[in-house]
PDB file of C-alpha atoms in Angstrom:
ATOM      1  CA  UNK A   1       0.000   0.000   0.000  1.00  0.00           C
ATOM      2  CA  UNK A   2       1.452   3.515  -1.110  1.00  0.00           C
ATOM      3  CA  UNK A   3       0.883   6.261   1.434  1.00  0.00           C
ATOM      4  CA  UNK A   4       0.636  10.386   0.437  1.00  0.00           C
ATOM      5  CA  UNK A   5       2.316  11.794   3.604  1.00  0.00           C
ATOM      6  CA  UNK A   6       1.640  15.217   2.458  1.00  0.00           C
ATOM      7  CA  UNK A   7      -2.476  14.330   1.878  1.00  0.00           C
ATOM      8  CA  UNK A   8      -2.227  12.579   5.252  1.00  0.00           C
ATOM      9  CA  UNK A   9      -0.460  15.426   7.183  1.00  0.00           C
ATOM     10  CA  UNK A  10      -3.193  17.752   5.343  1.00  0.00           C
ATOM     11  CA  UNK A  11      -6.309  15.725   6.280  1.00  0.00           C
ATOM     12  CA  UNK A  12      -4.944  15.587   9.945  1.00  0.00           C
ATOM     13  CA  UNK A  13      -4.752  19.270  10.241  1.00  0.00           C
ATOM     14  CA  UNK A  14      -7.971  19.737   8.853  1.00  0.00           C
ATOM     15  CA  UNK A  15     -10.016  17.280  10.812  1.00  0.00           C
ATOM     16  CA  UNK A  16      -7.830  18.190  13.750  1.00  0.00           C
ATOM     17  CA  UNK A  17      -8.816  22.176  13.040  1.00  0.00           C
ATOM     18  CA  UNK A  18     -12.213  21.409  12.720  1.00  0.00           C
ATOM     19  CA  UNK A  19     -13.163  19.622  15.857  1.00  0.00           C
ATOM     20  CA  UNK A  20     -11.612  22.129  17.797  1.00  0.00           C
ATOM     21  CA  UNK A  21     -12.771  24.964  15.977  1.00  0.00           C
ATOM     22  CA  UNK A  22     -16.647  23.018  16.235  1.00  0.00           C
ATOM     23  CA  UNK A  23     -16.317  22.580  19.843  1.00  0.00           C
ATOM     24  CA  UNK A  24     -14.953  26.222  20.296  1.00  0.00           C
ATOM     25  CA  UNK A  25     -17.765  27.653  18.020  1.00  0.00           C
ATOM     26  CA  UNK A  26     -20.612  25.734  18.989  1.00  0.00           C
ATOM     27  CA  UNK A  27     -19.656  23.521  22.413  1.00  0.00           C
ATOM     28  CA  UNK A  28     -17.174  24.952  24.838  1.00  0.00           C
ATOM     29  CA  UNK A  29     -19.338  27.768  26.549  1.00  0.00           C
ATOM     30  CA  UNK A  30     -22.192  25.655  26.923  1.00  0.00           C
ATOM     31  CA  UNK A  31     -19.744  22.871  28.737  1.00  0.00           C
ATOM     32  CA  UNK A  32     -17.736  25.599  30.742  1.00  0.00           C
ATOM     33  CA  UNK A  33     -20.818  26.747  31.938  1.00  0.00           C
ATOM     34  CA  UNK A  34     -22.740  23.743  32.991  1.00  0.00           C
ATOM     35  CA  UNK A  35     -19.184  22.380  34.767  1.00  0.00           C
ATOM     36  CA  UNK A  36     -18.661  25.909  36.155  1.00  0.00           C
ATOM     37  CA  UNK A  37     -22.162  25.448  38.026  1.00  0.00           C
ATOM     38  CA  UNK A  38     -21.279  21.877  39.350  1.00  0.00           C
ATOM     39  CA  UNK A  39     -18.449  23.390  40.582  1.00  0.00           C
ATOM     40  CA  UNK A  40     -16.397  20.940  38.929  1.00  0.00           C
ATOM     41  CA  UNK A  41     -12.575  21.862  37.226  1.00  0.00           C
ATOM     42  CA  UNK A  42     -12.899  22.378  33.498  1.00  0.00           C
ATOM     43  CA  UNK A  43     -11.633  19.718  31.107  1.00  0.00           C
ATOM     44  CA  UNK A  44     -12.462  19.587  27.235  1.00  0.00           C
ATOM     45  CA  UNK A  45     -12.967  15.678  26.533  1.00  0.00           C
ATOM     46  CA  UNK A  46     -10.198  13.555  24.906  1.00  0.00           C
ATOM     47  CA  UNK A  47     -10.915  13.661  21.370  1.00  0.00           C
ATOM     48  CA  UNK A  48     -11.335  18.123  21.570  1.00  0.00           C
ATOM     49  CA  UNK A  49      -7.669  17.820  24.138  1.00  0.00           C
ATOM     50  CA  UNK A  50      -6.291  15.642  21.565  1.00  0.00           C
ATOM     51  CA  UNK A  51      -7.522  17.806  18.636  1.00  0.00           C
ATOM     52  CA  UNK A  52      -6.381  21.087  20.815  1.00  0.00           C
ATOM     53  CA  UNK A  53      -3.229  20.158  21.378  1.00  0.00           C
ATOM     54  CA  UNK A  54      -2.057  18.291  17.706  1.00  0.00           C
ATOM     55  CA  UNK A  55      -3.627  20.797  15.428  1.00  0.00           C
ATOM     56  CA  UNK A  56      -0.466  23.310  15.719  1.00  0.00           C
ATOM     57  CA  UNK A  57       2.086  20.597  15.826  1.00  0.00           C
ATOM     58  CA  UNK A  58       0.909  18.994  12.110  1.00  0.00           C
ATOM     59  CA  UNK A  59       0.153  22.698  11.203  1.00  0.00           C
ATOM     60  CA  UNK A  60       3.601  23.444  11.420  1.00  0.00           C
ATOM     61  CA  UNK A  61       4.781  20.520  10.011  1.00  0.00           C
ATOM     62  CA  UNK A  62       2.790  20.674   6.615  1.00  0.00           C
ATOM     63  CA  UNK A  63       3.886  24.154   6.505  1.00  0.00           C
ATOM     64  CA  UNK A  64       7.266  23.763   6.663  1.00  0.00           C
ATOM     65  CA  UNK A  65       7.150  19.930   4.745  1.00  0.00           C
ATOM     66  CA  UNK A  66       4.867  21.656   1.948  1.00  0.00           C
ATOM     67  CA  UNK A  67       6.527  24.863   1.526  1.00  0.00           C
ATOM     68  CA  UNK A  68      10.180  25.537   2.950  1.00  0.00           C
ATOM     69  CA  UNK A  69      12.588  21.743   3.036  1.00  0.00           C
ATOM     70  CA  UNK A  70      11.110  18.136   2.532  1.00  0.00           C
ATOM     71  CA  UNK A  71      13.628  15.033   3.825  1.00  0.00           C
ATOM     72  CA  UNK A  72      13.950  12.223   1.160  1.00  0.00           C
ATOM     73  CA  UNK A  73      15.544   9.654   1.157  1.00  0.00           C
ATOM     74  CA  UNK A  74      17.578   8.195  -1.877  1.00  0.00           C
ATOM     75  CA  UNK A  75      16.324   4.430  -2.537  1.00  0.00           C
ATOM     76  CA  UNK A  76      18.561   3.445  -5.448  1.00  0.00           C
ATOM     77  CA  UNK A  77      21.915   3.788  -7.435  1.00  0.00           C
ATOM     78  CA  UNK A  78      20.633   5.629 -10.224  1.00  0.00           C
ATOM     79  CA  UNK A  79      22.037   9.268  -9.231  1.00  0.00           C
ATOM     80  CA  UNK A  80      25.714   7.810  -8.123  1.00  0.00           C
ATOM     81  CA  UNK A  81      28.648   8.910  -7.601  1.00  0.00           C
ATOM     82  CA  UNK A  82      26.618  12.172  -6.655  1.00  0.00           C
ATOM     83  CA  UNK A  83      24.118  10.428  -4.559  1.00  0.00           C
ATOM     84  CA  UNK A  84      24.826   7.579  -2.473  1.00  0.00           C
ATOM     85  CA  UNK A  85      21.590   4.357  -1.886  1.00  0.00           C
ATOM     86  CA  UNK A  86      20.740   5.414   2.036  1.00  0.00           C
ATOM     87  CA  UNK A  87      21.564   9.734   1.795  1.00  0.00           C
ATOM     88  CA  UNK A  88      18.709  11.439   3.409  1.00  0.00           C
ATOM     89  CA  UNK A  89      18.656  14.614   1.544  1.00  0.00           C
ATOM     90  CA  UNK A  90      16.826  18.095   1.946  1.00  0.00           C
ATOM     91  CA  UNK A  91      14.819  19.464  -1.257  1.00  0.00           C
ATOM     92  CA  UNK A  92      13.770  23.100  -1.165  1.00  0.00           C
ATOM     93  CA  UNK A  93      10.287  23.401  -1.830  1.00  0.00           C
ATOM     94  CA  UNK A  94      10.243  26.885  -2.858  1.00  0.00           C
ATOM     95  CA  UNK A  95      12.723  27.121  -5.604  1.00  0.00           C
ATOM     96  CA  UNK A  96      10.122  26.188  -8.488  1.00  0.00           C
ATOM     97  CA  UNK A  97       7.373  27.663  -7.074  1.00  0.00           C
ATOM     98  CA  UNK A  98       4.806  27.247  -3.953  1.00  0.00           C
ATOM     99  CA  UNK A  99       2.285  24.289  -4.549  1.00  0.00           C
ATOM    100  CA  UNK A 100      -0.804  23.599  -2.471  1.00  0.00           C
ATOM    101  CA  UNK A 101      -0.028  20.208  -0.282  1.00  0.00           C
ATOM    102  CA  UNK A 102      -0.976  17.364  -1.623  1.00  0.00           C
ATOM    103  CA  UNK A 103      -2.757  18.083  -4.628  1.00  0.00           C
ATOM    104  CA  UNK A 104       0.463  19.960  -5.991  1.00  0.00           C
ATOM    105  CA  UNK A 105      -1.194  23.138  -7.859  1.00  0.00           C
ATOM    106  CA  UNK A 106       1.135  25.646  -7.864  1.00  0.00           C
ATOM    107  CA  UNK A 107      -0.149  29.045  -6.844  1.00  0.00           C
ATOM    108  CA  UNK A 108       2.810  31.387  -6.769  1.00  0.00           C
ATOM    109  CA  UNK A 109       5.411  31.219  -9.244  1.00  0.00           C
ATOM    110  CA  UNK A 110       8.898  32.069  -8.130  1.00  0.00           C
ATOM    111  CA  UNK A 111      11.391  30.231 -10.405  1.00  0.00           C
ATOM    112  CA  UNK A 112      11.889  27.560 -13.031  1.00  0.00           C
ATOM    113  CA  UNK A 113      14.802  24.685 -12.891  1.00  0.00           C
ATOM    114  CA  UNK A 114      17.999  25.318 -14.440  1.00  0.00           C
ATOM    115  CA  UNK A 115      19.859  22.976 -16.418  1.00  0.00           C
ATOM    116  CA  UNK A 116      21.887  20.947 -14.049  1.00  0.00           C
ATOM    117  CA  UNK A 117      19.713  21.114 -11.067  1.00  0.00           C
ATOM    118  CA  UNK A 118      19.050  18.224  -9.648  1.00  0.00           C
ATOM    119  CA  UNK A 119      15.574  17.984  -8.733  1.00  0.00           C
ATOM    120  CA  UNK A 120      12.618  15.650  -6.729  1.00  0.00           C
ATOM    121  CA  UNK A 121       9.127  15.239  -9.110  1.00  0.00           C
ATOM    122  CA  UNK A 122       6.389  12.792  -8.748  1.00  0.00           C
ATOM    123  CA  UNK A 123       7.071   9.947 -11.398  1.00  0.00           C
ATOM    124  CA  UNK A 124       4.833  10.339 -14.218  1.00  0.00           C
ATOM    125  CA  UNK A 125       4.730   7.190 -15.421  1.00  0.00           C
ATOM    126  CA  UNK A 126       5.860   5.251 -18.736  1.00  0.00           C
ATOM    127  CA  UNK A 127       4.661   6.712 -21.864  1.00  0.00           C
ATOM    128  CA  UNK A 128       2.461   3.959 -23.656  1.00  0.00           C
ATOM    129  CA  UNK A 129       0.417   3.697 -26.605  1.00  0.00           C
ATOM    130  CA  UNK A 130      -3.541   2.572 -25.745  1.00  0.00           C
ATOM    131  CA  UNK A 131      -5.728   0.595 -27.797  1.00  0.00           C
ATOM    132  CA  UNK A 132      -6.716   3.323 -29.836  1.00  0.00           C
ATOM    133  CA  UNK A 133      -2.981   4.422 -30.342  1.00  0.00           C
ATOM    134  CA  UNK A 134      -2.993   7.432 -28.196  1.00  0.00           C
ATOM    135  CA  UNK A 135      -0.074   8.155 -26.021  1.00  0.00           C
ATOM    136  CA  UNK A 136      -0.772   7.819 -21.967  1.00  0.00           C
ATOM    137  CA  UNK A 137       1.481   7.378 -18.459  1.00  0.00           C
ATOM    138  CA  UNK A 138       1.129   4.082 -17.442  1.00  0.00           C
ATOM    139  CA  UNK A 139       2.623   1.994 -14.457  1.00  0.00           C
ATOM    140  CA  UNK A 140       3.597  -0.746 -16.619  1.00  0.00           C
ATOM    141  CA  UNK A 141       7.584  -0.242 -17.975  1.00  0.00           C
ATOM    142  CA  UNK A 142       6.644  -3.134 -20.705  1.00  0.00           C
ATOM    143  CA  UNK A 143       3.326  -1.519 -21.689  1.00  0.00           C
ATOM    144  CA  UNK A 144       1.667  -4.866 -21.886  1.00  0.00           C
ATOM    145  CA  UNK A 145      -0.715  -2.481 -19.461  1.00  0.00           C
ATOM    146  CA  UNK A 146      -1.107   1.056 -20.685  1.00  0.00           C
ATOM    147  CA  UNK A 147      -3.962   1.461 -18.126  1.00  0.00           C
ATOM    148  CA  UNK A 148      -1.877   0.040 -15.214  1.00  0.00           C
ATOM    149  CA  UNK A 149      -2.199   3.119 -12.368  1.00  0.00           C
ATOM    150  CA  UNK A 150       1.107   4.939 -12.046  1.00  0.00           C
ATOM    151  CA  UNK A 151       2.583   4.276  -8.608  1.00  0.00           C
ATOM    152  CA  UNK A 152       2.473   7.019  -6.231  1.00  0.00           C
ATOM    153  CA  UNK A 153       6.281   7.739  -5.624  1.00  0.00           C
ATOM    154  CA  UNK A 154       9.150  10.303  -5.627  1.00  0.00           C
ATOM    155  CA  UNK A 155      12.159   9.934  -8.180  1.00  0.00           C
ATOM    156  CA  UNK A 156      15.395  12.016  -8.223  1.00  0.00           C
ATOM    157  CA  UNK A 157      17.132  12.862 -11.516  1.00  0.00           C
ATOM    158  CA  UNK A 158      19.736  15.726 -12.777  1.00  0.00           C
ATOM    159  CA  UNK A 159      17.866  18.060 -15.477  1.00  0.00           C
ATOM    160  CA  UNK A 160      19.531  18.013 -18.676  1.00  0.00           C
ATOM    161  CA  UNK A 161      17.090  19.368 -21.608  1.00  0.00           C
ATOM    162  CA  UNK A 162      15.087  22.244 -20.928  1.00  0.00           C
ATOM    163  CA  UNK A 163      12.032  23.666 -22.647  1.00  0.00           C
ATOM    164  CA  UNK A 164      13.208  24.600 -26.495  1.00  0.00           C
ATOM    165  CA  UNK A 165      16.187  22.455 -26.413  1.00  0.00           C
ATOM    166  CA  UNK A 166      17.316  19.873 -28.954  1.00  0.00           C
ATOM    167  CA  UNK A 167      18.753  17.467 -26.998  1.00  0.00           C
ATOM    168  CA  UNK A 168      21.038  14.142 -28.724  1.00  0.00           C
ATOM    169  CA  UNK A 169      21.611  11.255 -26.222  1.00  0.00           C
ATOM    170  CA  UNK A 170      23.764   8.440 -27.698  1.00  0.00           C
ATOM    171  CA  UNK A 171      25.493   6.095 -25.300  1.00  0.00           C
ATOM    172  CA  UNK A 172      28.188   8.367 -23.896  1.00  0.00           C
ATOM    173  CA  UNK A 173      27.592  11.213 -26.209  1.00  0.00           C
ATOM    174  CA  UNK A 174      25.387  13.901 -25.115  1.00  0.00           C
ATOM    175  CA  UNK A 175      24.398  16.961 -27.543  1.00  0.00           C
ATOM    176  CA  UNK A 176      22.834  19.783 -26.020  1.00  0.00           C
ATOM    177  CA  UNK A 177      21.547  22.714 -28.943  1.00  0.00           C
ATOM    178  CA  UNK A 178      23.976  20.970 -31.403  1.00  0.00           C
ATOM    179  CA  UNK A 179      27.184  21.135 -29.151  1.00  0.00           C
ATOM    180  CA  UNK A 180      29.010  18.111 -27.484  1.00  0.00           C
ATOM    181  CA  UNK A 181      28.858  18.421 -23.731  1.00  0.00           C
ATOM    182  CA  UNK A 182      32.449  17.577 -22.608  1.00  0.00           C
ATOM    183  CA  UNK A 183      33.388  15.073 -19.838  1.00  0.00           C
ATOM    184  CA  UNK A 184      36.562  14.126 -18.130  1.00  0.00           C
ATOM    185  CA  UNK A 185      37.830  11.322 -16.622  1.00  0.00           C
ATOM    186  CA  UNK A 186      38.399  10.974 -13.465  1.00  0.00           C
ATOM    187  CA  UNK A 187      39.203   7.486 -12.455  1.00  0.00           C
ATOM    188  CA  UNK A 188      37.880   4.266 -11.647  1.00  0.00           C
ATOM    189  CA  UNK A 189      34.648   4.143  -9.717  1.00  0.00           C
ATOM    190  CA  UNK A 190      35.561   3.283  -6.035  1.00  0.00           C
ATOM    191  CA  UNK A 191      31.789   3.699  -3.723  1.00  0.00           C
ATOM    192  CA  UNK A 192      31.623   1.796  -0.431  1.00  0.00           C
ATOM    193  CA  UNK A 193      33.576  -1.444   0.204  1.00  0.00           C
ATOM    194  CA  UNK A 194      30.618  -3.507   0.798  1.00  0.00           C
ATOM    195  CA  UNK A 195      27.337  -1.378  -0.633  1.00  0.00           C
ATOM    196  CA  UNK A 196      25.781  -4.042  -3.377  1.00  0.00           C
ATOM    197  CA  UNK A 197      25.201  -1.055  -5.536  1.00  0.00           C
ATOM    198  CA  UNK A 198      29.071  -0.186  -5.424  1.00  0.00           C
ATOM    199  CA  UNK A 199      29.711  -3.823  -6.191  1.00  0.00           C
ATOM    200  CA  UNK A 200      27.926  -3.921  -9.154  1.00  0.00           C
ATOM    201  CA  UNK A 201      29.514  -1.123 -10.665  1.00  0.00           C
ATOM    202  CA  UNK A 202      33.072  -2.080  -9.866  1.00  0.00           C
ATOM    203  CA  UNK A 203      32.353  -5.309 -11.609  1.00  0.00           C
ATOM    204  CA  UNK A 204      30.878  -3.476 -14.439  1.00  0.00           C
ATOM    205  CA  UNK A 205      33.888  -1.335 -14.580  1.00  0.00           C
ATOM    206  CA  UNK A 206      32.598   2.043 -14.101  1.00  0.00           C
ATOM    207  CA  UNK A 207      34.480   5.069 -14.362  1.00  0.00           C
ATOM    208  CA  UNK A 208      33.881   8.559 -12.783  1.00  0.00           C
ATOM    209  CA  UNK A 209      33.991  11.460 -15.311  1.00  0.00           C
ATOM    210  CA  UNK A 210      33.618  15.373 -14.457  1.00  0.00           C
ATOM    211  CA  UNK A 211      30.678  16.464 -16.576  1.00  0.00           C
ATOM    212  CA  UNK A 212      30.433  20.483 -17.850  1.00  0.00           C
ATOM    213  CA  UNK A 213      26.321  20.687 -19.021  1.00  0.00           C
ATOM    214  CA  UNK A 214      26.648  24.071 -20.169  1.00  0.00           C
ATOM    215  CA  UNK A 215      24.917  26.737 -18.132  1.00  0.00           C
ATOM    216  CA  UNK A 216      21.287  27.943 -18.651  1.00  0.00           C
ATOM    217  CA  UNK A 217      22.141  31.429 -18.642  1.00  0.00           C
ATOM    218  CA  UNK A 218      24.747  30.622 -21.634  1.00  0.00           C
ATOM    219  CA  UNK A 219      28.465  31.064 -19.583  1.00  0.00           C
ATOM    220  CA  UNK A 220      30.270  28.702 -18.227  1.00  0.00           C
ATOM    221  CA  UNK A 221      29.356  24.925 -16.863  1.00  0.00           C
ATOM    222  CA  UNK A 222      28.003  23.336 -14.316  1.00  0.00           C
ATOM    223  CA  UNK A 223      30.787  20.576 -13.400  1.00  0.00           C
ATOM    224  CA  UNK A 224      29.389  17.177 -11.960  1.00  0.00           C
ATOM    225  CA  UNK A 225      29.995  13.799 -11.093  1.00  0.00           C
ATOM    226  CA  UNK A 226      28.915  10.960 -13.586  1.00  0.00           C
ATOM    227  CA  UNK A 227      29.356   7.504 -13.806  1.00  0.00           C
ATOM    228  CA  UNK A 228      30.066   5.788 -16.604  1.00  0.00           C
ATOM    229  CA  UNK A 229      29.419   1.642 -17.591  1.00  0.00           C
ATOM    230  CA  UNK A 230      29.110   0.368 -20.759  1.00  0.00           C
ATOM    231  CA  UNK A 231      29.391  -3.105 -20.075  1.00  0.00           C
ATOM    232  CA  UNK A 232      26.710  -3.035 -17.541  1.00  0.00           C
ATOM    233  CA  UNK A 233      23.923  -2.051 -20.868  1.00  0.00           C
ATOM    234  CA  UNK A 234      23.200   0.127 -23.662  1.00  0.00           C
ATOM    235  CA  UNK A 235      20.610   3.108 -22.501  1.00  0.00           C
ATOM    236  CA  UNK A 236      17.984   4.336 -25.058  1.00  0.00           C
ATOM    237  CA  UNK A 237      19.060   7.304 -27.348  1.00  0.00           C
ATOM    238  CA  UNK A 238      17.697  10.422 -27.763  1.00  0.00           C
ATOM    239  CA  UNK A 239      15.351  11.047 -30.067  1.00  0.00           C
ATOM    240  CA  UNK A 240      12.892   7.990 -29.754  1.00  0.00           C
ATOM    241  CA  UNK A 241       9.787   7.076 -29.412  1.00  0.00           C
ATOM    242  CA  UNK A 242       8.786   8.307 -26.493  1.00  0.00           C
ATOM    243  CA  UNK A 243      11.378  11.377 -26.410  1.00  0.00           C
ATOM    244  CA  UNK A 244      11.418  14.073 -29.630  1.00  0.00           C
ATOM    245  CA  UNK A 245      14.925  15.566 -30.299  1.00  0.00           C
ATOM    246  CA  UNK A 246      13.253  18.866 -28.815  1.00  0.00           C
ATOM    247  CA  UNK A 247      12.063  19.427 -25.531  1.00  0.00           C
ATOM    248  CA  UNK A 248       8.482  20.482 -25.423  1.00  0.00           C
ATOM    249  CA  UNK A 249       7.364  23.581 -23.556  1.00  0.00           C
ATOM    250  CA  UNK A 250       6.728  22.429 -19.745  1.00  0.00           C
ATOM    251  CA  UNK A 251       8.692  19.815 -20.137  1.00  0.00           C
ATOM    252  CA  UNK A 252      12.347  18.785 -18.974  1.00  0.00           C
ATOM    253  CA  UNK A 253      14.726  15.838 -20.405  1.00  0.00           C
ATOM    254  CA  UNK A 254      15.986  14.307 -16.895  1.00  0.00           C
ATOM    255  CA  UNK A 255      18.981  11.554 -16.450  1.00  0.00           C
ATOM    256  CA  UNK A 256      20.722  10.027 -13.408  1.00  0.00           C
ATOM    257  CA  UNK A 257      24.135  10.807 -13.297  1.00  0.00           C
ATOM    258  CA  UNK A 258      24.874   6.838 -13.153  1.00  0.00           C
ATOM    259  CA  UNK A 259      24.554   7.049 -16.824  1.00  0.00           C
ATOM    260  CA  UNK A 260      23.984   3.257 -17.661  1.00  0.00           C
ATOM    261  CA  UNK A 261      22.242   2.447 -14.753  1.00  0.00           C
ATOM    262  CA  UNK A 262      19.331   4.855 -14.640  1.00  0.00           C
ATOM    263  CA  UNK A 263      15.458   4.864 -15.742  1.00  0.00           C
ATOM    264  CA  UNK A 264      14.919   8.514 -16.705  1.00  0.00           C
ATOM    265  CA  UNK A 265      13.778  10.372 -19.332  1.00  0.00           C
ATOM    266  CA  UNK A 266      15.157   7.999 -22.014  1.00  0.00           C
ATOM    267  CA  UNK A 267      12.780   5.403 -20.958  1.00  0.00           C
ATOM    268  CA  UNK A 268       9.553   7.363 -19.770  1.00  0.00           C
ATOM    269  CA  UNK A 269       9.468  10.864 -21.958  1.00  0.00           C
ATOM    270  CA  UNK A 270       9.927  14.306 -20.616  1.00  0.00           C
ATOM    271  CA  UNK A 271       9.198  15.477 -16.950  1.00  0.00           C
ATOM    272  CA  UNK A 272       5.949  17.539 -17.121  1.00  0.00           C
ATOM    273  CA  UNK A 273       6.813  20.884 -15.358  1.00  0.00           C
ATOM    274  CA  UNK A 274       3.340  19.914 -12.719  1.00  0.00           C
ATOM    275  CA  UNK A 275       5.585  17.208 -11.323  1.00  0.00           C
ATOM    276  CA  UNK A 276       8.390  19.073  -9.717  1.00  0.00           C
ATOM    277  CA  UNK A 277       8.697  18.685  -6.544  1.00  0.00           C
ATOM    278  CA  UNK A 278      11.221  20.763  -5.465  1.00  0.00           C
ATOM    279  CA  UNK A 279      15.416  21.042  -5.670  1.00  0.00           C
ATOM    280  CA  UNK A 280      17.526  18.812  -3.690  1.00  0.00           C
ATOM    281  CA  UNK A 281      20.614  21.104  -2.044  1.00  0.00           C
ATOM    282  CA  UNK A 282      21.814  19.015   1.382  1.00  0.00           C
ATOM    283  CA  UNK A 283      22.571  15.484   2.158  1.00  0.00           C
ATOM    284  CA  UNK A 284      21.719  15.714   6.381  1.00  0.00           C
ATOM    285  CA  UNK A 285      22.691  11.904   6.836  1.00  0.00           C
ATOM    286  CA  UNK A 286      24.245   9.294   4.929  1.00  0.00           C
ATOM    287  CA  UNK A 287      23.032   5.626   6.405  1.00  0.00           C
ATOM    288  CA  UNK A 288      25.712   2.953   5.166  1.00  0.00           C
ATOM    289  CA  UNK A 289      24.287   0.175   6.702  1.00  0.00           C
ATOM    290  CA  UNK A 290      25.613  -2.381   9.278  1.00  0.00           C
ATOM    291  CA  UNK A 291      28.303  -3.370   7.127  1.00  0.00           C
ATOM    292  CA  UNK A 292      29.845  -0.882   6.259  1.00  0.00           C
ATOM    293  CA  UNK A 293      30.321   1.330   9.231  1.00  0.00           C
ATOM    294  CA  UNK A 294      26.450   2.976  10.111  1.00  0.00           C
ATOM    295  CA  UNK A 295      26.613   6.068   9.023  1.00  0.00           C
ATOM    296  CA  UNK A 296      29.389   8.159   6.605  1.00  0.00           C
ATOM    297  CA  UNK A 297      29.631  11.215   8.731  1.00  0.00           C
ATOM    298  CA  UNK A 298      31.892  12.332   5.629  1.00  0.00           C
ATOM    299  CA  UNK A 299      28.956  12.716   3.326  1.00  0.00           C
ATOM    300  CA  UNK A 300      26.708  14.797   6.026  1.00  0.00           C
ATOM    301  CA  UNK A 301      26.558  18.352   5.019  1.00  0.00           C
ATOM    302  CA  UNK A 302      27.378  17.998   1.651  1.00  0.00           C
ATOM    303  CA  UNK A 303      26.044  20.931  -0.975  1.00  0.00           C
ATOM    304  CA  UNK A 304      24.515  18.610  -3.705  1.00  0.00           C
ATOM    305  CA  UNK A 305      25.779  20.229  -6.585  1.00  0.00           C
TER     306      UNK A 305
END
C-alpha cells in the first residue's frame, strides 16, 4: 500500500482544526458553563484535548514539509557517484514555485529549474500507446498495461534538456543545442567497500567522469559527477519514441548521473513541469548500513551540486 504523507499530514490538520474549531464555536461555553455550576474543574474531553493540542504541531509541520525543506531519502543507485543508496537529503520546496499540499497546484510562481539542477518530481509514469494508439502514463515499464495506475512515488534525476532544447543522447555522447557536452575522466569508480550497488559497478567497470552541461544562462558549466558503464547495458538514445529531439514547452529531459544504470527520461518521456517537486541542495545523513560502518559522517553536510 502507497501512502501520500503530504495528503495525510493535510487531512490531519484539517479534521484536527475542525473539531476544535466546532467545539470552540458551537460547544465549549455551553460545557464551561454547565461544569462551572457543578463546581467541577474544566476539562475539554479527549478527542477536543487531543484535537487542541495536535492541530499546531501537524500545522507546522505541513507548513514547513509543503513549503520551505522536505527530507527524502535516496532508494537506489541511479544518481551515483553524486548520490549515495541510504543519503537522506533536503529538497527546497520553494525554488520552483509554492504548490498547495498534496494536490500539488502551484499558486505562486517564483522560479523555473535550471539545467543541471538536480531535482525531486512525482514519477509520471511510462509513456504507452492505448488501444486506440494514443499516447498515456502508465505503471507498466513493458506496456503490456497502458492502463496500469502509475505508482504514487518520488524519483530524483539531474535536469539536462530544458524547454526549447534539442537534446542528442547516444550512449556516452550527449548533444545539447547541437554542441558536445564535454566530460573528463576521473578514475575508476571506487563507492563503499561492501554497498551491493558499489559492487555492481566495480564489476561493471565504471568510471567517474567530471561532466560540464553548459549553463542555462549561456556562460560557463556546471561541473558534476557521472558515472560511466558500458558493459553493464546500452541506454535508449535520444530522439525515440517516447522522447522528440526537442524538448516540449513544460517539459524537462531528466537523467541520473549513473549514466547506464538509470530509468529517466530515455525510458519514460519528458518530466511535465506539474511534477516538480522541489530542488535537492543538502545530504543531512548518509546511512551505510551495518556493514559498512552505520553512518558516513563524511557525506553529512554535503552541498549537492
Amino acid at each position: 500500500m502507497e501512502f501520500d504523507f503530504s495528503a495525510i499530514l493535510l487531512a490531519l490538520t484539517v479534521l484536527f482544526g475542525v473539531v476544535w474549531g466546532l467545539d470552540r464555536l458551537f460547544l465549549y461555553d455551553k460545557r464551561k458553563s454547565r461544569l462551572d455550576a457543578a463546581g467541577e474543574e474544566y476539562r475539554d474531553p479527549a478527542p477536543v484535548d487531543w484535537a487542541r493540542s495536535l492541530f499546531p504541531v501537524v500545522l507546522v509541520v505541513l507548513v514547513l514539509r509543503s513549503f520551505v525543506a522536505e527530507p527524502f531519502r535516496i532508494p537506489s543507485g541511479s544518481m551515483m557517484p553524486t548520490l549515495d543508496v541510504g543519503d537522506f537529503i533536503l529538497v527546497n520546496k520553494f525554488a520552483y514555485g509554492l504548490r498547495m499540499p498534496a494536490f500539488n497546484n502551484k499558486f505562486l510562481d517564483l522560479g523555473e529549474p535550471k539545467r543541471g539542477d538536480v531535482v525531486v518530481f512525482r514519477f509520471p509514469g511510462y509513456l504507452c500507446q492505448d488501444e486506440n494508439g494514443q499516447w498515456v502514463r502508465s505503471g507498466d515499464i513493458s506496456c503490456s498495461d497502458p492502463h496500469a495506475p502509475v505508482p504514487n512515488q518520488n524519483w530524483i534525476k539531474r535536469v539536462i534538456g530544458l524547454p526549447g532544447d534539442t537534446i542528442e543522447s547516444h550512449g556516452d555522447q550527449l548533444m545539447i543545442n547541437g554542441t558536445p557536452v564535454p566530460a573528463d575522466l576521473t578514475g575508476p569508480f571506487q563507492g563503499r567497500p561492501n554497498g551491493d550497488e558499489s559492487r555492481l559497478m566495480r564489476d561493471y567497470g565504471a568510471t567517474v567522469w567530471t561532466e560540464h552541461l553548459p549553463r542555462s544562462e549561456g556562460k560557463g558549466s556546471i561541473d558534476h559527477m557521472i558515472a560511466r558503464m558500458p558493459a553493464y547495458s546500452v541506454p535508449l538514445s535520444i530522439p525515440n519514441d517516447k522522447v522528440p529531439a526537442k524538448v516540449p514547452a513544460g517539459c524537462y529531459i531528466v537523467m541520473g548521473d549513473n549514466r547506464y544504470n538509470s530509468t529517466d527520461s530515455r525510458w519514460w518521456g519528458c518530466l511535465p513541469e506539474q511534477n516538480l517537486a522541489g530542488k535537492a541542495f543538502l545530504i543531512w545523513l548518509s546511512w551505510k548500513g551495518t556493514h559498512d560502518g552505520w553512518i558516513d559522517f563524511g557525506r553529512i553536510g554535503k552541498i549537492i551540486h
